[in-house]
Short mmCIF file of C-alpha atoms in Angstrom, two decimals:
data_model
loop_
_atom_site.label_atom_id
_atom_site.label_comp_id
_atom_site.label_asym_id
_atom_site.label_seq_id
_atom_site.Cartn_x
_atom_site.Cartn_y
_atom_site.Cartn_z
CA MET A 1 -64.92 -164.47 -23.65
CA ARG A 2 -61.97 -164.04 -21.30
CA TYR A 3 -58.60 -163.07 -22.64
CA GLY A 4 -55.17 -162.14 -21.50
CA THR A 5 -52.67 -162.27 -18.71
CA GLY A 6 -50.97 -159.61 -16.66
CA LEU A 7 -52.56 -156.35 -15.52
CA TRP A 8 -55.96 -156.60 -17.26
CA GLY A 9 -54.72 -158.52 -20.26
CA ASN A 10 -52.34 -158.51 -23.16
CA VAL A 11 -53.59 -158.32 -26.73
CA LYS A 12 -52.29 -160.69 -29.35
CA LEU A 13 -52.60 -159.16 -32.80
CA ARG A 14 -53.31 -161.38 -35.75
CA ASN A 15 -53.51 -160.56 -39.43
CA GLY A 16 -53.27 -163.85 -41.33
CA ARG A 17 -50.30 -162.76 -43.49
CA GLU A 18 -48.01 -165.44 -44.92
CA VAL A 19 -44.80 -166.09 -42.98
CA GLU A 20 -41.41 -167.34 -44.25
CA LEU A 21 -38.87 -169.19 -42.07
CA ARG A 22 -35.09 -169.55 -42.42
CA GLU A 23 -32.00 -170.62 -40.50
CA ASN A 24 -29.37 -167.89 -40.23
CA ALA A 25 -26.20 -167.93 -38.09
CA GLY A 26 -27.60 -170.43 -35.61
CA TRP A 27 -31.08 -168.83 -35.33
CA ILE A 28 -34.47 -169.72 -36.75
CA GLU A 29 -35.83 -166.45 -38.16
CA TRP A 30 -39.18 -165.42 -39.62
CA HIS A 31 -40.73 -162.55 -41.51
CA TYR A 32 -43.90 -161.73 -43.36
CA VAL A 33 -43.69 -162.45 -47.11
CA GLY A 34 -42.54 -159.25 -48.80
CA ASP A 35 -40.95 -157.68 -45.68
CA SER A 36 -37.20 -157.10 -45.76
CA ASN A 37 -36.57 -157.38 -41.98
CA TRP A 38 -36.14 -160.83 -40.41
CA ASN A 39 -37.11 -161.48 -36.74
CA GLN A 40 -35.21 -163.94 -34.57
CA LEU A 41 -37.59 -166.62 -33.30
CA PHE A 42 -35.28 -168.92 -31.32
CA GLU A 43 -31.62 -169.92 -31.20
CA ILE A 44 -30.75 -173.40 -32.40
CA PRO A 45 -29.16 -175.22 -29.44
CA SER A 46 -25.53 -176.15 -29.85
CA ASP A 47 -24.62 -179.81 -29.59
CA GLY A 48 -21.52 -179.34 -27.44
CA GLN A 49 -18.07 -180.69 -28.24
CA ASP A 50 -17.55 -183.73 -30.45
CA GLY A 51 -16.95 -186.98 -28.64
CA ALA A 52 -14.36 -189.60 -29.57
CA ASP A 53 -14.96 -191.46 -32.83
CA GLY A 54 -16.53 -194.87 -32.44
CA GLN A 55 -15.66 -197.99 -34.40
CA ASN A 56 -17.01 -198.32 -37.90
CA GLY A 57 -19.92 -200.72 -38.27
CA THR A 58 -20.45 -203.12 -41.12
CA ASP A 59 -22.15 -201.85 -44.25
CA GLY A 60 -25.84 -202.68 -44.52
CA THR A 61 -27.72 -203.65 -47.65
CA ASP A 62 -29.20 -200.98 -49.86
CA GLY A 63 -32.89 -200.29 -49.26
CA GLN A 64 -35.61 -199.55 -51.79
CA ASP A 65 -36.00 -196.07 -53.20
CA GLY A 66 -38.53 -194.01 -51.24
CA ALA A 67 -41.49 -192.11 -52.64
CA ASP A 68 -41.00 -188.57 -53.85
CA GLY A 69 -41.25 -185.93 -51.10
CA ARG A 70 -44.60 -184.26 -50.53
CA GLU A 71 -45.30 -180.54 -50.77
CA VAL A 72 -46.08 -178.73 -47.50
CA GLU A 73 -48.49 -175.82 -46.85
CA LEU A 74 -48.23 -173.24 -44.01
CA GLN A 75 -50.96 -171.09 -42.45
CA GLU A 76 -51.47 -168.82 -39.43
CA ASN A 77 -54.42 -169.86 -37.25
CA ASN A 78 -55.32 -168.31 -33.87
CA GLY A 79 -51.76 -167.17 -33.21
CA TRP A 80 -50.06 -170.37 -34.39
CA VAL A 81 -48.13 -171.18 -37.55
CA GLU A 82 -49.45 -174.55 -38.71
CA TRP A 83 -48.37 -176.96 -41.47
CA ARG A 84 -49.83 -179.85 -43.42
CA TYR A 85 -49.06 -181.88 -46.51
CA VAL A 86 -50.87 -180.61 -49.61
CA GLY A 87 -54.10 -182.59 -49.87
CA ASP A 88 -54.27 -183.58 -46.17
CA THR A 89 -57.08 -182.25 -44.00
CA THR A 90 -55.23 -182.13 -40.65
CA TRP A 91 -53.15 -179.06 -39.72
CA ASN A 92 -50.23 -179.49 -37.25
CA GLN A 93 -49.10 -176.66 -34.95
CA LEU A 94 -45.51 -175.64 -35.65
CA PHE A 95 -44.96 -172.65 -33.30
CA GLU A 96 -46.86 -169.82 -31.65
CA VAL A 97 -46.45 -166.40 -33.28
CA PRO A 98 -44.65 -164.09 -30.82
CA GLU A 99 -46.65 -161.12 -29.49
CA SER A 100 -43.94 -158.67 -30.45
CA SER A 101 -44.01 -159.73 -34.09
CA GLY A 102 -45.64 -156.52 -35.25
CA GLY A 103 -48.20 -156.27 -38.01
CA GLY A 104 -51.66 -157.53 -37.26
CA THR A 105 -54.97 -155.82 -36.82
CA LYS A 106 -54.64 -152.28 -35.58
CA PRO A 107 -56.52 -151.85 -32.30
CA ILE A 108 -59.10 -149.15 -31.69
CA GLN A 109 -57.67 -147.06 -28.87
CA VAL A 110 -59.94 -145.01 -26.61
CA THR A 111 -58.19 -142.70 -24.12
CA GLY A 112 -59.25 -140.60 -21.13
CA LEU A 113 -61.90 -142.96 -19.73
CA THR A 114 -62.57 -142.84 -15.98
CA LEU A 115 -63.51 -145.75 -13.71
CA LEU A 116 -65.42 -143.98 -10.94
CA ALA A 117 -64.66 -145.34 -7.45
CA ALA A 118 -68.38 -145.15 -6.57
CA ASN A 119 -69.43 -147.35 -9.53
CA TRP A 120 -67.75 -150.61 -8.51
CA VAL A 121 -70.40 -153.28 -7.72
CA ALA A 122 -70.09 -156.28 -5.40
CA ASP A 123 -69.82 -159.59 -7.30
CA GLY A 124 -69.43 -162.43 -4.78
CA ASP A 125 -66.09 -161.93 -3.00
CA LEU A 126 -64.98 -159.45 -5.69
CA PHE A 127 -66.03 -156.08 -7.06
CA LYS A 128 -66.67 -155.55 -10.76
CA TYR A 129 -66.81 -152.56 -13.07
CA GLU A 130 -68.61 -152.63 -16.42
CA LEU A 131 -67.20 -150.02 -18.78
CA ALA A 132 -69.43 -149.24 -21.76
CA ASN A 133 -68.02 -148.49 -25.21
CA SER A 134 -69.83 -148.88 -28.53
CA ASN A 135 -66.65 -150.12 -30.31
CA ILE A 136 -66.61 -153.35 -28.25
CA THR A 137 -68.25 -156.39 -29.85
CA ALA A 138 -68.88 -159.90 -28.56
CA THR A 139 -65.66 -161.03 -30.30
CA SER A 140 -63.43 -158.20 -29.05
CA SER A 141 -60.35 -158.64 -26.90
CA VAL A 142 -60.06 -155.55 -24.70
CA GLU A 143 -56.89 -154.42 -22.93
CA VAL A 144 -57.50 -151.92 -20.10
CA ILE A 145 -54.42 -149.81 -19.31
CA PRO A 146 -54.39 -147.52 -16.25
CA ASP A 147 -52.73 -144.11 -16.52
CA ASN A 148 -49.42 -143.92 -14.66
CA SER A 149 -50.96 -141.59 -12.07
CA ALA A 150 -53.65 -144.23 -11.25
CA TYR A 151 -51.35 -147.23 -11.15
CA ASP A 152 -50.78 -147.29 -7.35
CA VAL A 153 -54.53 -146.99 -6.67
CA LEU A 154 -55.21 -149.92 -8.98
CA VAL A 155 -52.46 -152.13 -7.53
CA GLU A 156 -53.86 -151.55 -4.01
CA ALA A 157 -57.28 -152.73 -5.25
CA GLU A 158 -55.69 -156.04 -6.43
CA PRO A 159 -57.12 -156.44 -9.95
CA LEU A 160 -57.76 -159.84 -11.49
CA PRO A 161 -55.56 -160.43 -14.58
CA GLU A 162 -58.45 -160.76 -17.01
CA THR A 163 -61.32 -158.91 -18.63
CA GLU A 164 -64.57 -160.12 -20.10
CA SER A 165 -66.00 -158.42 -23.16
CA ALA A 166 -69.56 -158.45 -24.44
CA THR A 167 -71.28 -156.35 -27.06
CA GLY A 168 -70.90 -152.73 -25.93
CA SER A 169 -68.89 -153.28 -22.74
CA VAL A 170 -65.87 -154.72 -20.97
CA THR A 171 -65.99 -155.97 -17.37
CA MET A 172 -63.05 -156.08 -14.98
CA TRP A 173 -62.72 -157.25 -11.36
CA VAL A 174 -60.77 -156.22 -8.24
CA HIS A 175 -60.49 -157.64 -4.73
CA SER A 176 -61.26 -154.32 -3.02
CA VAL A 177 -62.91 -151.09 -4.17
CA PRO A 178 -60.29 -148.58 -5.39
CA SER A 179 -59.71 -145.62 -3.07
CA ALA A 180 -59.99 -143.11 -5.96
CA ASP A 181 -61.16 -142.81 -9.55
CA ILE A 182 -58.90 -144.49 -12.13
CA THR A 183 -58.23 -142.99 -15.55
CA VAL A 184 -57.65 -145.66 -18.24
CA THR A 185 -57.05 -146.22 -21.92
CA ILE A 186 -58.60 -149.20 -23.68
CA ASN A 187 -57.30 -151.04 -26.75
CA ILE A 188 -59.98 -153.00 -28.61
CA VAL A 189 -58.95 -155.75 -31.06
CA GLU A 190 -61.29 -158.02 -32.98
CA VAL A 191 -60.47 -161.71 -32.48
CA GLN A 192 -61.42 -163.92 -35.39
#
């Protein structure tokens, strides 16, 4: 599995908690059921200034009464809030849950790991490093974060913006072998 964007990936945390939506002062806001704090999701666009009134049209004939409204269900699925009518089988994506929403599965964080400059292996036109850790499973998303002191060395090596996790390891790639060892922290999150 490959995940993420940016410098060796970003982790999206998911926890499946129920979300409530509301409109407040021109914003659509959300929060987890039971939380007191509301998070701004997006601002409702303004319509601009009113135009001149048009001429009144002729009254139409009354239509037939419609059916009673249907109840709607919401769920979170793979980072999206989805909706459907009660009884339907098809879920419709409503919006993607923002990364900064908080909550979610707490990652396992492992600090003080070292990527040895001598252990990078040629892989086609790239070089790869396989970092072993027993906390990583086949369904893990792994974020590899270089220490500030190693950042310049890593940038010079031109890393690819992705990692690949397998049971017991995470693999990352660079365009050129780093000139020194790189100390990193890894965040491991299980993706359902």
